[in-house]
CSV table of C-alpha atoms in Angstrom, one decimal:
chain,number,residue,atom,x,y,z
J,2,UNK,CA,12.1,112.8,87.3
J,3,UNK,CA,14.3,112.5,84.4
J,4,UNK,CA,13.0,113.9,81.2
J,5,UNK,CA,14.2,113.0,77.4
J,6,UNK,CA,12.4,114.7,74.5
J,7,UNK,CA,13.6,113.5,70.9
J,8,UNK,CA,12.1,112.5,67.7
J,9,UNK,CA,12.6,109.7,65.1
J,10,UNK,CA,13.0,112.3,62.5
J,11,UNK,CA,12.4,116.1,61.2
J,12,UNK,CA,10.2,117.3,58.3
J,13,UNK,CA,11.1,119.5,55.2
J,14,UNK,CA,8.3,121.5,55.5
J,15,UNK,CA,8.9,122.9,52.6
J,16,UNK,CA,12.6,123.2,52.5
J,17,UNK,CA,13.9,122.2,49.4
J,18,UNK,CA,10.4,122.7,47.4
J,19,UNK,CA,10.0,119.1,49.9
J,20,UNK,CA,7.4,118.0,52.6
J,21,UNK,CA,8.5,114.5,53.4
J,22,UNK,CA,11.5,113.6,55.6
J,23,UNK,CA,13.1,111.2,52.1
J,24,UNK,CA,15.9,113.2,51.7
J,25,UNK,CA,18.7,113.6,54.0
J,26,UNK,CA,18.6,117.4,54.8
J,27,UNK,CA,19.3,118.9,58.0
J,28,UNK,CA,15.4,119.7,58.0
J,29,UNK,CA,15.1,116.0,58.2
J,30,UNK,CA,17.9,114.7,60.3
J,31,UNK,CA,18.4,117.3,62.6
J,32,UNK,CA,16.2,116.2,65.6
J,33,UNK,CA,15.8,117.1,69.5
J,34,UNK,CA,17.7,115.6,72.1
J,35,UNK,CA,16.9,117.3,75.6
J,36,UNK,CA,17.7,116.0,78.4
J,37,UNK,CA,16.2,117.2,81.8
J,38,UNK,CA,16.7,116.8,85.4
J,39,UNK,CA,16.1,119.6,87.5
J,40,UNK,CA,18.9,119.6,89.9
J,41,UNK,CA,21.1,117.2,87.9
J,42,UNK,CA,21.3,118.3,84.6
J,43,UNK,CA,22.9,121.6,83.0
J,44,UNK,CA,19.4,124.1,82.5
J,45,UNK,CA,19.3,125.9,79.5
J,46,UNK,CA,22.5,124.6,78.6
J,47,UNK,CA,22.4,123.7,74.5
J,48,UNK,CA,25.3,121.4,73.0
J,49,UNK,CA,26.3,122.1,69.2
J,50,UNK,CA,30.0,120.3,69.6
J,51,UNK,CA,29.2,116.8,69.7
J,52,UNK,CA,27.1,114.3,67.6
J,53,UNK,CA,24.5,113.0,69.3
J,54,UNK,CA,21.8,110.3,67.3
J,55,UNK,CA,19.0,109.2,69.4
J,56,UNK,CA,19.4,105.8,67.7
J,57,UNK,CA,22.8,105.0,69.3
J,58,UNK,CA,22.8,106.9,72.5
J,59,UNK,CA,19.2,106.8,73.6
J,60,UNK,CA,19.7,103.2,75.6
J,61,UNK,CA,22.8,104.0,77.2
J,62,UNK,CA,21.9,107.5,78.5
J,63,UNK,CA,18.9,106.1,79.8
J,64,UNK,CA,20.6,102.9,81.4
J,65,UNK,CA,23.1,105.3,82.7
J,66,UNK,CA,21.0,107.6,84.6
J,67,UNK,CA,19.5,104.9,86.0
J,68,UNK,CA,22.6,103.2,87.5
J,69,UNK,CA,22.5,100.0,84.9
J,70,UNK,CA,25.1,98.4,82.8
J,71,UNK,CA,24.0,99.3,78.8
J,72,UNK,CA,24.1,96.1,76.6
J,73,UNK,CA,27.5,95.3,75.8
J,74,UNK,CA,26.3,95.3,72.0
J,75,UNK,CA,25.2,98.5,72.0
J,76,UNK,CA,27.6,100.9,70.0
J,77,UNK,CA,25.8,104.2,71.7
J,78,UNK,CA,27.3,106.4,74.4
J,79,UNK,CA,25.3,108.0,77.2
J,80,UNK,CA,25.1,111.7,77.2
J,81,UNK,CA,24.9,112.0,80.8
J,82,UNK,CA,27.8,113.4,81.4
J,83,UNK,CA,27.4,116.1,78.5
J,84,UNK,CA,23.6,116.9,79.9
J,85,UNK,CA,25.0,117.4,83.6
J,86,UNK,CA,27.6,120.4,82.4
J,87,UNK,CA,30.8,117.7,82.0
J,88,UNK,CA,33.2,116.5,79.3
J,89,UNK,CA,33.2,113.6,77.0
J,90,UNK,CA,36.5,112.2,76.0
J,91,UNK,CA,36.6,110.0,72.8
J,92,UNK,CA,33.2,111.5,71.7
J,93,UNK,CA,32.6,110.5,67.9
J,94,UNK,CA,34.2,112.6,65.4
J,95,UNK,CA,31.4,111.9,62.5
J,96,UNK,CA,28.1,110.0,62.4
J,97,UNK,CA,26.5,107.8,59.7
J,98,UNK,CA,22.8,108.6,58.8
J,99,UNK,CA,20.8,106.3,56.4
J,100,UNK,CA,17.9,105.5,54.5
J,101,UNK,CA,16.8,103.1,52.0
J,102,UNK,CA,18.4,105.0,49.4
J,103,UNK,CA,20.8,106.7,50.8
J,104,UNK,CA,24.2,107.0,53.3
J,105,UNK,CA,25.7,110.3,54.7
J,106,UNK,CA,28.2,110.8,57.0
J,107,UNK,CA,28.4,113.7,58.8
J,108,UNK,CA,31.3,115.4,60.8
J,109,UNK,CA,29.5,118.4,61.9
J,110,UNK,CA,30.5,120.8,59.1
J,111,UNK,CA,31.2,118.4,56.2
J,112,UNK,CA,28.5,116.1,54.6
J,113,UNK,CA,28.5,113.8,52.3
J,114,UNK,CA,26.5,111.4,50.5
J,115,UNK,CA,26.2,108.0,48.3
J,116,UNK,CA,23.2,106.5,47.0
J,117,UNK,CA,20.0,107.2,45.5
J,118,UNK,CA,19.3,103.2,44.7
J,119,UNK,CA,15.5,104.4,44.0
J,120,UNK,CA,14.7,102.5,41.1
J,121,UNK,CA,13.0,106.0,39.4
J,122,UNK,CA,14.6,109.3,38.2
J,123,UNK,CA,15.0,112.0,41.0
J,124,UNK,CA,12.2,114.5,41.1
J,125,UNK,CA,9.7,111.8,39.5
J,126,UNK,CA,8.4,110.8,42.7
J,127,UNK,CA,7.8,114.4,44.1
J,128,UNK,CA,9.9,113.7,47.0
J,129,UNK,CA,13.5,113.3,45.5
J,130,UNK,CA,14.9,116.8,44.6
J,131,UNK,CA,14.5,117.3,40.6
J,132,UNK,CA,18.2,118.9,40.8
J,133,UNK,CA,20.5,120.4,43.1
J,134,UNK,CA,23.0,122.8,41.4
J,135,UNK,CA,26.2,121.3,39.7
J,136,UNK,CA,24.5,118.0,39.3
J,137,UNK,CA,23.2,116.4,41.4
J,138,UNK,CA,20.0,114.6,39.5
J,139,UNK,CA,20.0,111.2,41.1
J,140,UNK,CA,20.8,109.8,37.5
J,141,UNK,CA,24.3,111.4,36.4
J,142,UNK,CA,25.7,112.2,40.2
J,143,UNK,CA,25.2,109.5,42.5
J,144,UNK,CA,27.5,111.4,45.3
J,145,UNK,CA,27.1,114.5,47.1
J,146,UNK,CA,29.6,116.7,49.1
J,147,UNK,CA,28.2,119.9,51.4
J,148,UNK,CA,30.4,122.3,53.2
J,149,UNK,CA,27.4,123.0,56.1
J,150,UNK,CA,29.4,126.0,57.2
J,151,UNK,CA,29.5,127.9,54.5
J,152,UNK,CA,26.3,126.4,52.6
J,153,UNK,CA,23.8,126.0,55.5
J,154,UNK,CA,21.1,125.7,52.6
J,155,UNK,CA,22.7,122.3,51.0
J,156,UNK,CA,22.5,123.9,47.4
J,157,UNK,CA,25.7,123.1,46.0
J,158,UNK,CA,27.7,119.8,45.3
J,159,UNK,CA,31.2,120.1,45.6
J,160,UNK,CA,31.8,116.4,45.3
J,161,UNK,CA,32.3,118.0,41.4
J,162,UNK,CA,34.4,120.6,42.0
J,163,UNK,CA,38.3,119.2,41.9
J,164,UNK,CA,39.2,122.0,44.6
J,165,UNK,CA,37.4,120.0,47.3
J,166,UNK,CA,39.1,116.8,45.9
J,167,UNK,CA,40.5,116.1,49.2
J,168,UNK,CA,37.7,116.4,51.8
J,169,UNK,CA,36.0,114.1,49.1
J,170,UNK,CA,38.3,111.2,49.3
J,171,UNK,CA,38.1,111.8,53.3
J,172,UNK,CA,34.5,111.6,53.2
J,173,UNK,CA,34.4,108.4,51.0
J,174,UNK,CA,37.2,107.1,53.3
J,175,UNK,CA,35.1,107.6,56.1
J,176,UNK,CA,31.8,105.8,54.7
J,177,UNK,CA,33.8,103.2,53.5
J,178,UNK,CA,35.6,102.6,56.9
J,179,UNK,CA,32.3,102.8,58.5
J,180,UNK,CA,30.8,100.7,55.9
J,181,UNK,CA,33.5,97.9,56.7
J,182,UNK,CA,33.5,98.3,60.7
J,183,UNK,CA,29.2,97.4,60.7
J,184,UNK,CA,29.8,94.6,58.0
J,185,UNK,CA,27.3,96.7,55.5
J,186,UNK,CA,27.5,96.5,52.1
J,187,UNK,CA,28.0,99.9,50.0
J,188,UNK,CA,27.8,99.3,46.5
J,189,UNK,CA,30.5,100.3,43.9
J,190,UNK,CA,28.6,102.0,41.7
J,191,UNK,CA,27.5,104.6,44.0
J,192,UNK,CA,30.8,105.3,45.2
J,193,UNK,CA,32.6,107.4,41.8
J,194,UNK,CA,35.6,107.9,43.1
């Protein structure tokens, strides 16, 4: 019996003074993806290289463990190979996460986002964060850039900070690109740069 255990999404819980999953954390978009086969599939084996979303690869892990074609439409990959100890070649190098007010992408250490088209201030709603350090208010900053690796707690913007300058355009870059592939809009004003 194959076994899949995964989630639509994670809580805050009270990370970030938050309870609700409105805000693109890791609390909130960090979510299972187990895989289990006794006899097939790696045990105890935990896999923090690639980017796995349930959203895309879901279907095509399924269809592919059971010996089906996945819909050509899908965009997904099946993580059968990953689950049962193998490699992946081409595995995606980032991952665009969304909500109604806001787009990240995500490349495992680097995140950054564009949004906040809520039509009230940040923090008036009790679920947007009333301010992040260096700016970012939801009025003033509609961007955010997080080095994960060395700020695991998401505390600091350095989409203000000219030294990350760089890795800023190569974020945007890589929203836009995305952006353009999927035919979905991403409004001007939300991008500063």
């Amino acid at each position: 019996t194959l076994v899949i255990l995964t989630s639509d999404h994670g809580d805050q819980d009270g990370s970030h003074r938050l309870e609700h999953k409105e805000v693109l954390y890791e609390e909130s978009i960090r979510i299972p993806f187990i895989v289990s086969w006794k006899g097939v599939t790696s045990a105890g084996a935990v896999d923090r290289t690639h980017l796995v979303s349930n959203g895309l690869d879901l279907i095509p892990t399924l269809c592919d463990f059971a010996g089906v074609q996945k819909p050509s439409s899908l965009r997904g990959r099946s993580v059968r190979a990953l689950a049962e100890g193998g490699s992946a070649s081409g595995w995606r190098t980032s991952l665009v996460i969304e909500n109604h007010i806001q787009r990240l992408v995500h490349d495992g250490r680097w995140k950054y986002y564009a949004g906040w088209k809520s039509k009230h201030a940040a923090g008036s709603c009790g679920m947007c964060p009333s301010r992040i350090k260096d700016g970012w208010d939801g009025g003033r900053v509609r961007e955010m850039l997080i080095d994960l690796e060395n700020d695991p707690g998401e505390m600091t913007n350095l989409a203000v900070r000219s030294q990350h300058a760089a890795q800023l355009k190569r974020s945007r870059r890589m929203l836009v690109e995305w952006c353009r592939e999927h035919d979905v809009a991403l409004e001007s004003e939300y991008m500063a740069g």
